[in-house]
Short mmCIF file of C-alpha atoms and ligand atoms in Angstrom, two decimals:
data_model
loop_
_atom_site.label_atom_id
_atom_site.label_comp_id
_atom_site.label_asym_id
_atom_site.label_seq_id
_atom_site.Cartn_x
_atom_site.Cartn_y
_atom_site.Cartn_z
CA UNK A 1 -142.50 -6.61 -18.01
CA UNK A 2 -139.73 -4.96 -20.30
CA UNK A 3 -141.35 -2.70 -22.72
CA UNK A 4 -139.65 -2.02 -25.88
CA UNK A 5 -139.73 1.55 -27.07
CA UNK A 6 -140.31 2.58 -30.52
CA UNK A 7 -138.98 5.80 -32.11
CA UNK A 8 -141.02 6.61 -35.22
CA UNK A 9 -139.01 7.98 -38.04
CA UNK A 10 -141.43 9.08 -40.52
CA UNK A 11 -141.04 12.73 -39.98
CA UNK A 12 -137.16 12.58 -40.74
CA UNK A 13 -135.17 9.56 -41.56
CA UNK A 14 -137.91 7.70 -43.52
CA UNK A 15 -138.57 10.22 -45.91
CA UNK A 16 -134.90 11.48 -46.13
CA UNK A 17 -134.33 7.57 -47.16
CA UNK A 18 -136.84 7.07 -49.51
CA UNK A 19 -138.00 10.51 -51.15
CA UNK A 20 -134.79 12.66 -50.67
CA UNK A 21 -136.13 14.44 -47.79
CA UNK A 22 -138.86 16.25 -49.51
CA UNK A 23 -141.78 15.92 -47.28
CA UNK A 24 -143.18 19.33 -46.57
CA UNK A 25 -144.22 20.59 -43.25
CA UNK A 26 -148.01 20.90 -44.54
CA UNK A 27 -147.73 17.23 -45.24
CA UNK A 28 -146.79 16.54 -41.68
CA UNK A 29 -148.93 18.82 -39.50
CA UNK A 30 -152.37 17.27 -40.09
CA UNK A 31 -151.21 13.88 -38.68
CA UNK A 32 -148.92 14.95 -35.73
CA UNK A 33 -151.53 15.10 -32.91
CA UNK A 34 -152.59 11.54 -33.89
CA UNK A 35 -148.89 10.54 -33.70
CA UNK A 36 -148.38 12.14 -30.55
CA UNK A 37 -151.17 10.07 -29.18
CA UNK A 38 -149.57 6.63 -30.07
CA UNK A 39 -147.38 6.48 -27.17
CA UNK A 40 -143.95 6.23 -29.03
CA UNK A 41 -140.86 6.50 -26.97
CA UNK A 42 -139.92 9.44 -29.40
CA UNK A 43 -140.87 11.21 -32.80
CA UNK A 44 -137.88 11.67 -34.72
CA UNK A 45 -138.87 14.86 -36.66
CA UNK A 46 -135.93 17.03 -37.35
CA UNK A 47 -132.25 17.08 -38.14
CA UNK A 48 -130.12 14.92 -40.48
CA UNK A 49 -130.67 16.16 -44.05
CA UNK A 50 -134.03 17.93 -43.17
CA UNK A 51 -132.47 21.47 -42.38
CA UNK A 52 -130.78 21.46 -45.62
CA UNK A 53 -133.69 20.43 -47.67
CA UNK A 54 -136.10 22.91 -45.94
CA UNK A 55 -133.77 25.85 -47.12
CA UNK A 56 -132.53 24.56 -50.22
CA UNK A 57 -135.39 22.65 -51.96
CA UNK A 58 -138.70 23.51 -50.00
CA UNK A 59 -138.47 27.10 -49.35
CA UNK A 60 -139.20 26.29 -45.73
CA UNK A 61 -137.66 27.85 -42.70
CA UNK A 62 -136.56 24.57 -40.54
CA UNK A 63 -136.91 26.38 -37.37
CA UNK A 64 -140.60 27.14 -38.31
CA UNK A 65 -141.10 23.70 -38.75
CA UNK A 66 -139.69 22.43 -35.66
CA UNK A 67 -141.98 24.98 -33.56
CA UNK A 68 -144.92 23.98 -35.55
CA UNK A 69 -144.55 20.14 -34.96
CA UNK A 70 -143.73 21.04 -31.38
CA UNK A 71 -146.85 22.69 -30.92
CA UNK A 72 -148.96 19.57 -31.97
CA UNK A 73 -146.82 17.02 -30.22
CA UNK A 74 -147.10 17.99 -26.76
CA UNK A 75 -146.68 14.42 -24.94
CA UNK A 76 -144.16 12.69 -27.17
CA UNK A 77 -140.52 13.52 -26.93
CA UNK A 78 -139.24 15.02 -30.35
CA UNK A 79 -135.93 13.64 -31.48
CA UNK A 80 -133.31 14.94 -33.90
CA UNK A 81 -130.08 13.49 -35.72
CA UNK A 82 -126.91 15.69 -35.13
CA UNK A 83 -123.97 15.20 -37.20
CA UNK A 84 -121.50 15.93 -34.13
CA UNK A 85 -119.14 18.89 -34.85
CA UNK A 86 -120.60 19.26 -38.42
CA UNK A 87 -123.97 20.08 -36.86
CA UNK A 88 -126.49 19.58 -39.91
CA UNK A 89 -123.80 20.58 -42.43
CA UNK A 90 -120.70 19.13 -43.97
CA UNK A 91 -117.84 20.59 -42.07
CA UNK A 92 -116.51 21.26 -38.73
CA UNK A 93 -117.92 24.37 -36.97
CA UNK A 94 -116.64 26.35 -34.02
CA UNK A 95 -117.55 25.44 -30.40
CA UNK A 96 -119.64 28.50 -30.17
CA UNK A 97 -121.71 27.74 -33.03
CA UNK A 98 -122.13 24.26 -31.91
CA UNK A 99 -123.11 25.33 -28.34
CA UNK A 100 -125.44 27.86 -29.64
CA UNK A 101 -127.13 25.49 -32.30
CA UNK A 102 -127.84 23.18 -29.62
CA UNK A 103 -129.16 25.70 -27.37
CA UNK A 104 -131.68 26.99 -29.89
CA UNK A 105 -132.65 23.53 -31.03
CA UNK A 106 -133.82 22.76 -27.37
CA UNK A 107 -135.22 26.24 -27.00
CA UNK A 108 -137.46 25.61 -30.02
CA UNK A 109 -138.76 22.18 -28.88
CA UNK A 110 -136.17 19.67 -29.28
CA UNK A 111 -136.07 17.07 -26.47
CA UNK A 112 -133.65 14.02 -27.53
CA UNK A 113 -130.44 14.87 -29.64
CA UNK A 114 -128.69 11.89 -31.15
CA UNK A 115 -125.32 12.87 -31.91
CA UNK A 116 -122.88 11.04 -34.19
CA UNK A 117 -119.40 11.37 -35.81
CA UNK A 118 -118.48 9.81 -39.04
CA UNK A 119 -115.13 8.74 -37.67
CA UNK A 120 -116.45 7.64 -34.22
CA UNK A 121 -114.13 10.09 -32.61
CA UNK A 122 -115.59 10.91 -29.20
CA UNK A 123 -113.90 14.28 -29.18
CA UNK A 124 -116.07 15.31 -32.15
CA UNK A 125 -119.20 14.80 -30.22
CA UNK A 126 -118.29 15.95 -26.68
CA UNK A 127 -119.23 19.71 -27.36
CA UNK A 128 -122.74 18.85 -28.69
CA UNK A 129 -123.17 16.41 -25.67
CA UNK A 130 -122.12 18.96 -23.07
CA UNK A 131 -124.38 21.64 -24.77
CA UNK A 132 -127.24 19.27 -24.81
CA UNK A 133 -126.90 18.34 -21.07
CA UNK A 134 -126.74 21.96 -20.22
CA UNK A 135 -129.66 22.83 -21.90
CA UNK A 136 -131.72 20.09 -20.06
CA UNK A 137 -132.05 18.03 -23.28
CA UNK A 138 -131.39 14.26 -23.54
CA UNK A 139 -128.03 13.71 -25.12
CA UNK A 140 -128.04 10.28 -27.16
CA UNK A 141 -124.54 9.61 -28.02
CA UNK A 142 -124.24 7.49 -31.08
CA UNK A 143 -121.67 4.81 -32.48
CA UNK A 144 -121.75 4.40 -36.28
CA UNK A 145 -121.87 0.64 -36.93
CA UNK A 146 -119.18 -0.79 -39.42
CA UNK A 147 -117.18 -4.01 -40.08
CA UNK A 148 -113.65 -4.01 -40.48
CA UNK A 149 -110.58 -5.96 -39.07
CA UNK A 150 -110.27 -3.36 -36.15
CA UNK A 151 -114.00 -3.13 -35.31
CA UNK A 152 -114.45 -5.60 -32.59
CA UNK A 153 -117.09 -6.06 -29.89
CA UNK A 154 -114.60 -4.88 -27.61
CA UNK A 155 -113.81 -1.67 -29.58
CA UNK A 156 -117.74 -0.78 -29.60
CA UNK A 157 -118.15 -1.62 -26.15
CA UNK A 158 -115.31 0.62 -25.10
CA UNK A 159 -116.47 3.33 -27.27
CA UNK A 160 -119.86 3.13 -25.71
CA UNK A 161 -118.18 3.26 -22.18
CA UNK A 162 -116.39 6.34 -23.31
CA UNK A 163 -119.51 8.23 -24.19
CA UNK A 164 -121.07 7.27 -21.03
CA UNK A 165 -118.36 8.86 -19.24
CA UNK A 166 -118.92 11.98 -21.26
CA UNK A 167 -122.37 12.05 -19.74
CA UNK A 168 -124.56 10.76 -22.37
CA UNK A 169 -128.21 9.74 -21.15
CA UNK A 170 -128.33 6.66 -23.73
CA UNK A 171 -126.36 5.10 -26.46
CA UNK A 172 -127.46 4.53 -30.14
CA UNK A 173 -125.98 2.11 -32.43
CA UNK A 174 -126.54 3.68 -35.79
CA UNK A 175 -126.47 1.12 -38.67
CA UNK A 176 -126.81 3.57 -41.65
CA UNK A 177 -126.12 1.01 -44.25
CA UNK A 178 -128.19 -2.03 -42.98
CA UNK A 179 -124.85 -4.08 -42.47
CA UNK A 180 -125.78 -5.36 -38.99
CA UNK A 181 -127.11 -9.03 -39.09
CA UNK A 182 -129.30 -10.40 -36.60
CA UNK A 183 -126.81 -12.67 -34.67
CA UNK A 184 -124.12 -10.12 -34.84
CA UNK A 185 -126.53 -7.62 -33.55
CA UNK A 186 -127.39 -10.01 -30.69
CA UNK A 187 -123.58 -10.13 -29.68
CA UNK A 188 -123.14 -6.35 -30.04
CA UNK A 189 -126.26 -5.50 -27.96
CA UNK A 190 -125.17 -7.75 -25.22
CA UNK A 191 -121.40 -6.54 -25.19
CA UNK A 192 -122.64 -2.79 -24.91
CA UNK A 193 -125.48 -3.60 -22.42
CA UNK A 194 -122.58 -5.20 -20.36
CA UNK A 195 -120.31 -2.17 -20.81
CA UNK A 196 -122.78 0.80 -19.73
CA UNK A 197 -125.83 1.32 -17.40
CA UNK A 198 -127.54 3.64 -19.66
CA UNK A 199 -130.48 2.74 -22.08
CA UNK A 200 -129.25 1.33 -25.60
CA UNK A 201 -131.26 2.15 -28.75
CA UNK A 202 -130.71 0.62 -32.23
CA UNK A 203 -131.03 2.31 -35.61
CA UNK A 204 -130.85 0.46 -38.84
CA UNK A 205 -132.12 0.46 -42.47
CA UNK A 206 -133.93 -2.27 -44.31
CA UNK A 207 -131.64 -1.98 -47.66
CA UNK A 208 -130.10 -5.27 -47.25
CA UNK A 209 -133.19 -7.03 -46.21
CA UNK A 210 -132.01 -8.19 -42.57
CA UNK A 211 -133.46 -5.42 -40.58
CA UNK A 212 -136.63 -6.83 -38.92
CA UNK A 213 -134.60 -10.01 -38.04
CA UNK A 214 -131.83 -7.80 -36.62
CA UNK A 215 -134.27 -6.03 -34.37
CA UNK A 216 -135.63 -9.33 -33.12
CA UNK A 217 -132.32 -10.44 -32.02
CA UNK A 218 -131.10 -7.03 -30.57
CA UNK A 219 -134.57 -7.19 -28.56
CA UNK A 220 -133.94 -10.74 -27.22
CA UNK A 221 -130.42 -9.31 -26.21
CA UNK A 222 -132.00 -6.51 -24.14
CA UNK A 223 -131.96 -3.37 -26.56
CA UNK A 224 -134.36 -0.63 -24.94
CA UNK A 225 -135.49 1.16 -28.12
CA UNK A 226 -135.66 0.70 -31.90
CA UNK A 227 -136.30 2.89 -34.80
CA UNK A 228 -139.13 2.12 -36.94
CA UNK A 229 -141.23 3.76 -39.79
CA UNK A 230 -145.02 3.49 -40.34
CA UNK A 231 -145.58 0.93 -43.18
CA UNK A 232 -146.19 3.41 -46.16
CA UNK A 233 -142.93 4.97 -45.55
CA UNK A 234 -140.93 1.90 -44.35
CA UNK A 235 -138.61 -0.85 -45.83
CA UNK A 236 -136.24 -0.43 -48.74
CA UNK A 237 -133.74 2.12 -47.84
CA UNK A 238 -135.86 3.37 -44.89
CA UNK A 239 -136.42 1.68 -41.57
CA UNK A 240 -138.44 -1.55 -40.78
CA UNK A 241 -142.15 -1.12 -40.50
CA UNK A 242 -143.45 -0.17 -37.23
CA UNK A 243 -146.89 -2.28 -37.25
CA UNK A 244 -145.26 -5.94 -38.00
CA UNK A 245 -142.68 -5.28 -35.27
CA UNK A 246 -145.33 -4.11 -32.82
CA UNK A 247 -147.54 -7.07 -33.89
CA UNK A 248 -144.80 -9.60 -33.36
CA UNK A 249 -144.01 -8.23 -30.04
CA UNK A 250 -147.65 -8.31 -28.56
CA UNK A 251 -148.29 -10.42 -25.65
CA UNK A 252 -144.58 -11.23 -25.33
CA UNK A 253 -142.24 -9.79 -22.52
CA UNK A 254 -141.32 -7.39 -25.01
CA UNK A 255 -144.90 -5.98 -25.95
CA UNK A 256 -144.52 -2.24 -27.11
CA UNK A 257 -147.89 -1.56 -25.76
CA UNK A 258 -148.80 0.36 -29.01
CA UNK A 259 -152.27 0.19 -30.41
CA UNK A 260 -152.41 -1.64 -33.98
CA UNK A 261 -155.74 0.12 -34.80
CA UNK A 262 -154.33 3.73 -33.89
CA UNK A 263 -151.23 2.74 -36.24
CA UNK A 264 -153.26 1.69 -38.78
CA UNK A 265 -154.97 5.24 -38.72
CA UNK A 266 -151.56 6.69 -39.31
CA UNK A 267 -150.67 4.39 -42.05
CA UNK A 268 -154.08 5.24 -43.98
CA UNK A 269 -153.05 9.01 -43.65
CA UNK A 270 -149.57 8.28 -45.28
CA UNK A 271 -150.61 5.92 -48.03
CA UNK A 272 -152.01 8.25 -50.44
CA UNK A 273 -148.83 10.38 -50.37
CA UNK A 274 -146.91 7.21 -50.98
CA UNK A 275 -148.86 6.69 -54.17
CA UNK A 276 -148.63 10.25 -55.20
CA UNK A 277 -144.72 10.10 -54.62
CA UNK A 278 -144.43 6.91 -56.78
CA UNK A 279 -146.67 8.52 -59.55
CA UNK A 280 -144.59 11.78 -59.59
CA UNK A 281 -141.29 9.68 -59.81
CA UNK A 282 -140.17 11.20 -56.34
CA UNK A 283 -140.25 7.69 -54.83
CA UNK A 284 -138.37 5.16 -57.09
CA UNK A 285 -139.78 1.59 -56.51
CA UNK A 286 -136.14 0.56 -56.69
CA UNK A 287 -135.62 2.30 -53.30
CA UNK A 288 -138.29 -0.31 -51.81
CA UNK A 289 -136.53 -3.64 -52.83
CA UNK A 290 -133.68 -5.57 -51.14
CA UNK A 291 -130.25 -4.78 -52.24
CA UNK A 292 -128.13 -7.44 -50.91
CA UNK A 293 -125.05 -5.95 -52.32
CA UNK A 294 -124.92 -3.84 -49.25
CA UNK A 295 -124.13 -6.92 -47.40
CA UNK A 296 -121.49 -8.17 -49.98
CA UNK A 297 -119.76 -4.92 -50.67
CA UNK A 298 -120.30 -3.38 -47.18
CA UNK A 299 -121.15 -0.09 -48.34
CA UNK A 300 -124.54 1.91 -47.73
CA UNK A 301 -127.26 1.63 -50.50
CA UNK A 302 -126.90 5.47 -51.06
CA UNK A 303 -123.22 5.31 -51.61
CA UNK A 304 -123.60 2.31 -54.20
CA UNK A 305 -126.06 4.43 -56.38
CA UNK A 306 -123.86 7.44 -55.91
CA UNK A 307 -120.76 5.62 -57.31
CA UNK A 308 -123.11 4.36 -60.22
CA UNK A 309 -124.11 7.87 -60.88
CA UNK A 310 -120.75 9.14 -60.85
CA UNK A 311 -119.41 6.61 -63.21
CA UNK A 312 -122.37 7.20 -65.63
CA UNK A 313 -121.32 10.61 -65.69
CA UNK A 314 -117.94 9.54 -66.97
CA UNK A 315 -119.33 6.89 -69.37
CA UNK A 316 -117.47 4.36 -67.30
CA UNK A 317 -120.16 2.15 -65.49
CA UNK A 318 -118.06 -0.65 -66.94
CA UNK A 319 -115.61 0.22 -64.19
CA UNK A 320 -118.01 -0.38 -61.20
CA UNK A 321 -116.47 -3.87 -60.14
CA UNK A 322 -113.06 -2.06 -59.96
CA UNK A 323 -114.61 0.72 -57.97
CA UNK A 324 -116.14 -1.73 -55.63
CA UNK A 325 -113.00 -3.44 -55.12
CA UNK A 326 -111.09 -0.10 -54.50
CA UNK A 327 -113.38 1.12 -51.91
CA UNK A 328 -112.29 -1.18 -49.31
CA UNK A 329 -108.63 -0.69 -50.19
CA UNK A 330 -109.10 3.26 -49.74
CA UNK A 331 -111.13 2.72 -46.61
CA UNK A 332 -108.13 0.65 -45.25
CA UNK A 333 -105.67 3.29 -46.44
CA UNK A 334 -107.78 5.91 -44.56
CA UNK A 335 -107.91 3.83 -41.28
CA UNK A 336 -111.32 2.04 -41.79
CA UNK A 337 -113.74 4.88 -41.07
CA UNK A 338 -117.37 3.85 -40.93
CA UNK A 339 -119.06 4.85 -44.13
CA UNK A 340 -121.57 7.57 -43.39
CA UNK A 341 -121.88 11.40 -44.36
CA UNK A 342 -119.31 12.74 -45.23
CA UNK A 343 -116.85 9.82 -45.11
CA UNK A 344 -118.99 7.71 -47.53
CA UNK A 345 -118.81 10.28 -50.26
CA UNK A 346 -115.01 10.90 -49.46
CA UNK A 347 -113.83 7.44 -49.74
CA UNK A 348 -116.34 6.67 -52.80
CA UNK A 349 -115.13 9.79 -54.52
CA UNK A 350 -111.42 8.67 -54.10
CA UNK A 351 -112.10 5.15 -55.27
CA UNK A 352 -113.84 6.37 -58.29
CA UNK A 353 -110.68 8.82 -59.02
CA UNK A 354 -108.39 5.97 -58.33
CA UNK A 355 -109.72 3.69 -61.07
CA UNK A 356 -110.64 6.26 -63.46
CA UNK A 357 -107.31 8.07 -63.45
CA UNK A 358 -105.45 4.64 -63.65
CA UNK A 359 -103.12 5.47 -60.92
CA UNK A 360 -104.06 5.59 -57.20
CA UNK A 361 -104.02 8.87 -55.56
CA UNK A 362 -103.08 10.71 -58.74
CA UNK A 363 -106.05 13.05 -58.01
CA UNK A 364 -106.84 13.82 -54.38
CA UNK A 365 -109.71 15.88 -53.50
CA UNK A 366 -109.29 18.21 -50.71
CA UNK A 367 -111.53 16.13 -48.38
CA UNK A 368 -109.52 13.04 -48.81
CA UNK A 369 -106.20 15.15 -47.80
CA UNK A 370 -108.43 16.14 -45.02
CA UNK A 371 -109.27 12.80 -43.77
CA UNK A 372 -105.53 11.78 -43.95
CA UNK A 373 -104.41 14.94 -42.25
CA UNK A 374 -106.87 14.34 -39.36
CA UNK A 375 -109.21 17.22 -40.04
CA UNK A 376 -112.15 14.99 -39.77
CA UNK A 377 -110.69 13.54 -36.23
CA UNK A 378 -108.96 10.23 -35.36
CA UNK A 379 -109.47 7.30 -37.75
CA UNK A 380 -110.24 3.96 -36.21
CA UNK A 381 -106.84 2.74 -37.01
CA UNK A 382 -103.83 4.56 -37.59
CA UNK A 383 -103.13 5.88 -41.32
CA UNK A 384 -99.76 4.34 -42.55
CA UNK A 385 -96.75 6.51 -43.19
CA UNK A 386 -96.76 5.47 -46.76
CA UNK A 387 -100.27 6.85 -47.37
CA UNK A 388 -99.63 9.82 -45.42
CA UNK A 389 -96.47 10.63 -47.15
CA UNK A 390 -97.93 10.00 -50.60
CA UNK A 391 -101.06 12.31 -50.03
CA UNK A 392 -99.65 14.89 -47.34
CA UNK A 393 -95.98 15.00 -48.85
CA UNK A 394 -94.01 16.83 -45.99
CA UNK A 395 -97.20 18.27 -44.34
CA UNK A 396 -97.64 16.93 -40.89
CA UNK A 397 -100.99 15.43 -39.57
CA UNK A 398 -102.89 16.97 -36.92
CA UNK A 399 -103.58 14.99 -33.70
CA UNK A 400 -105.75 17.42 -31.71
CA UNK A 401 -109.44 17.76 -31.73
CA UNK A 402 -110.08 19.43 -35.14
CA UNK A 403 -112.49 21.93 -33.73
CA UNK A 404 -109.69 23.17 -31.44
CA UNK A 405 -108.13 24.85 -34.58
CA UNK A 406 -111.30 26.59 -35.24
CA UNK A 407 -111.56 30.28 -33.69
CA UNK A 408 -114.81 31.29 -32.34
CA UNK A 409 -117.06 32.49 -35.22
CA UNK A 410 -120.47 33.13 -34.22
CA UNK A 411 -120.03 37.14 -33.75
CA UNK A 412 -118.22 37.56 -37.39
CA UNK A 413 -121.14 35.32 -38.86
CA UNK A 414 -123.73 37.69 -37.06
CA UNK A 415 -122.21 40.62 -38.17
CA UNK A 416 -121.97 39.32 -41.81
CA UNK A 417 -125.66 38.51 -42.00
CA UNK A 418 -127.23 41.22 -39.63
CA UNK A 419 -129.05 42.96 -42.25
CA UNK A 420 -131.01 39.91 -43.52
CA UNK A 421 -132.06 38.04 -40.27
CA UNK A 422 -135.65 38.26 -39.21
CA UNK A 423 -135.23 35.95 -36.25
CA UNK A 424 -132.20 35.03 -34.10
CA UNK A 425 -132.12 31.32 -35.41
CA UNK A 426 -131.33 32.74 -38.95
CA UNK A 427 -127.60 33.42 -37.65
CA UNK A 428 -127.58 29.65 -37.25
CA UNK A 429 -129.05 28.91 -40.55
CA UNK A 430 -126.55 31.23 -42.02
CA UNK A 431 -123.67 29.68 -40.08
CA UNK A 432 -124.26 26.29 -41.26
CA UNK A 433 -125.25 26.76 -44.99
CA UNK A 434 -124.28 30.31 -45.86
CA UNK A 435 -125.23 30.29 -49.63
CA UNK A 436 -128.29 28.43 -49.28
CA UNK A 437 -129.63 30.35 -46.20
CA UNK A 438 -128.80 33.69 -48.02
CA UNK A 439 -130.96 32.66 -50.99
CA UNK A 440 -133.66 31.65 -48.67
CA UNK A 441 -133.48 35.12 -46.58
CA UNK A 442 -133.55 37.07 -50.09
CA UNK A 443 -136.59 35.07 -51.32
CA UNK A 444 -138.36 35.41 -48.14
CA UNK A 445 -137.76 39.26 -47.97
CA UNK A 446 -138.65 39.59 -51.79
CA UNK A 447 -142.01 37.46 -50.99
CA UNK A 448 -140.99 34.98 -53.59
CA UNK A 449 -140.81 31.81 -51.41
CA UNK A 450 -142.50 29.10 -53.09
CA UNK A 451 -145.54 28.52 -50.90
CA UNK A 452 -147.21 26.15 -53.13
CA UNK A 453 -149.84 23.98 -51.31
CA UNK A 454 -148.96 20.27 -51.01
CA UNK A 455 -150.21 19.41 -54.57
CA UNK A 456 -148.72 18.71 -57.01
CA UNK A 457 -145.82 16.87 -55.80
CA UNK A 458 -142.54 17.91 -57.37
CA UNK A 459 -141.43 16.08 -60.39
CA UNK A 460 -138.23 13.77 -59.94
CA UNK A 461 -136.26 14.92 -57.05
CA UNK A 462 -132.87 16.32 -57.84
CA UNK A 463 -130.54 13.91 -55.62
CA UNK A 464 -128.61 16.12 -53.11
CA UNK A 465 -125.29 16.67 -54.77
CA UNK A 466 -123.05 14.41 -52.61
CA UNK A 467 -119.59 14.67 -54.14
CA UNK A 468 -118.94 18.24 -53.92
CA UNK A 469 -119.64 20.98 -51.21
CA UNK A 470 -121.88 23.37 -52.88
CA UNK A 471 -120.68 26.15 -50.45
CA UNK A 472 -117.18 25.99 -51.52
CA UNK A 473 -116.12 27.61 -54.59
CA UNK A 474 -112.43 26.46 -54.20
CA UNK A 475 -113.79 22.85 -54.53
CA UNK A 476 -115.48 23.67 -57.75
CA UNK A 477 -112.18 25.28 -58.91
CA UNK A 478 -110.26 22.14 -57.95
CA UNK A 479 -112.79 19.91 -60.01
CA UNK A 480 -112.20 22.02 -63.08
CA UNK A 481 -108.32 22.32 -62.62
CA UNK A 482 -108.13 18.31 -62.32
CA UNK A 483 -110.54 18.22 -65.23
CA UNK A 484 -108.38 20.51 -67.34
CA UNK A 485 -105.23 18.56 -66.62
CA UNK A 486 -106.76 15.38 -67.29
CA UNK A 487 -107.29 16.63 -70.95
CA UNK A 488 -105.03 14.97 -73.36
CA UNK A 489 -106.04 11.14 -73.32
CA UNK A 490 -109.33 9.93 -74.84
CA UNK A 491 -110.73 8.95 -71.51
CA UNK A 492 -109.20 11.92 -69.63
CA UNK A 493 -111.14 14.40 -72.24
CA UNK A 494 -114.33 12.79 -71.61
CA UNK A 495 -113.80 12.88 -67.74
CA UNK A 496 -112.98 16.54 -68.01
CA UNK A 497 -116.08 17.17 -70.11
CA UNK A 498 -118.20 15.43 -67.64
CA UNK A 499 -116.40 17.23 -64.68
CA UNK A 500 -117.06 20.66 -66.11
CA UNK A 501 -120.59 19.55 -66.93
CA UNK A 502 -121.02 18.80 -63.43
CA UNK A 503 -120.05 22.24 -62.07
CA UNK A 504 -121.62 24.17 -64.97
CA UNK A 505 -124.73 25.21 -62.60
CA UNK A 506 -122.16 27.21 -60.28
CA UNK A 507 -120.57 28.80 -63.53
CA UNK A 508 -124.05 29.54 -64.91
CA UNK A 509 -124.93 30.96 -61.56
CA UNK A 510 -122.09 33.53 -61.92
CA UNK A 511 -120.28 31.98 -58.83
CA UNK A 512 -117.00 31.42 -60.72
C1 PYR B 1 -127.42 12.14 -42.04
O1 PYR B 1 -126.55 12.79 -41.50
O2 PYR B 1 -128.32 12.93 -42.47
C2 PYR B 1 -127.81 10.91 -41.91
O3 PYR B 1 -128.98 10.29 -41.98
C3 PYR B 1 -126.61 9.85 -41.55
#
């Protein structure tokens, strides 16, 4: 009998997808021992946006969260999501930072590290894979799923083979937008299972409404493990629910072996939280519905709502149709990158600029230039000479692995922050998110961390700012400069006002 494994995402992706990553450690700890007792393949409990959210919004030390969860989950492997060379931040870090981060994640209790890259460039995940293997962890190499004229079964199967060749212990297909349809999943999993010998896991989101059908076909095709979330934190932008899948597979050749009564106790624990989050506005019921637009426009749900909010800020929601038509064109110009953090923001913002400015690539943010220049890695298909010339002028794109151009940076970072650290891991928090970590260290020193008990839930969560890197003042300056140069025409002035409004928190915070 071939048991299908279940990775439970409630402690990471489920709340990242539904409540902007705001679940607190105290809300998790009382149920971890029971989760540990279920017999899951793994518990996804760290990584992705949780690291940033802990430090930035929750006044929590993410390392402390990991240790506390590990102390209660003694049997079930813990799993995390790592953004390849971007670790848990938004830019490429030097290899010495990547290696040290992986070392510390494993030393603090991590077992399985799922490593992806937004461009699917294997060179961007190799350092993390090798570090994970060296530290005795399970290295799960990830392929970001997308559709385009260049993304064929053959390409995905070849990518999987390359990752297996790098020493990965398993492969994950990460369908972050819920684009993978059931029969496509069947063919994809078959193709990958034929290409590699290591186990294959599938991760998807319910956004477009097809996810549980997709899992069933993937299971029939031989997938080894799938990601689900316990029902109160499932569906919508989160994962398919754990219990219906467990029930559907019971007494079949794919039985998960999990006990529905025990799962019911877990759901019971989380149900009141869900009610509380809906009441406080943290969980928007809109997140729970089916958004078939994801299937039509092939963009992640989060990206769609981001586009709408960018257009609202410029009083241009009526331009949504034009922007949605522009997104695939920009994506084609940029070599068909999958749309996932950070490529989804880069492509989306460029599409908005192209439409609002009334001329394509009149305004090109630093990140778009970075993609065309090769600073994020090799795109799935080559970027045309014409686009390269238009955006880079006479500058030459780079063809090496982007991190090869980054000098070791750990010692310099350690020196910079030596007076504020209270544990070795703080060096890494600072390396990843300098401003955010520093503010956290200061509050910790001053004893002003918000240690409010679990109640009451925060009012309406501020969505993580997706368009601009808060760590980077240059970016803010660029926005203001572009805004100022847009002043002149009626819509340009409005655009300028909105852009300046957008960066005003930094101005007020005295960072400019
Ligand atoms: C993250 O990078 O946080 C995702 O969940 C894709």
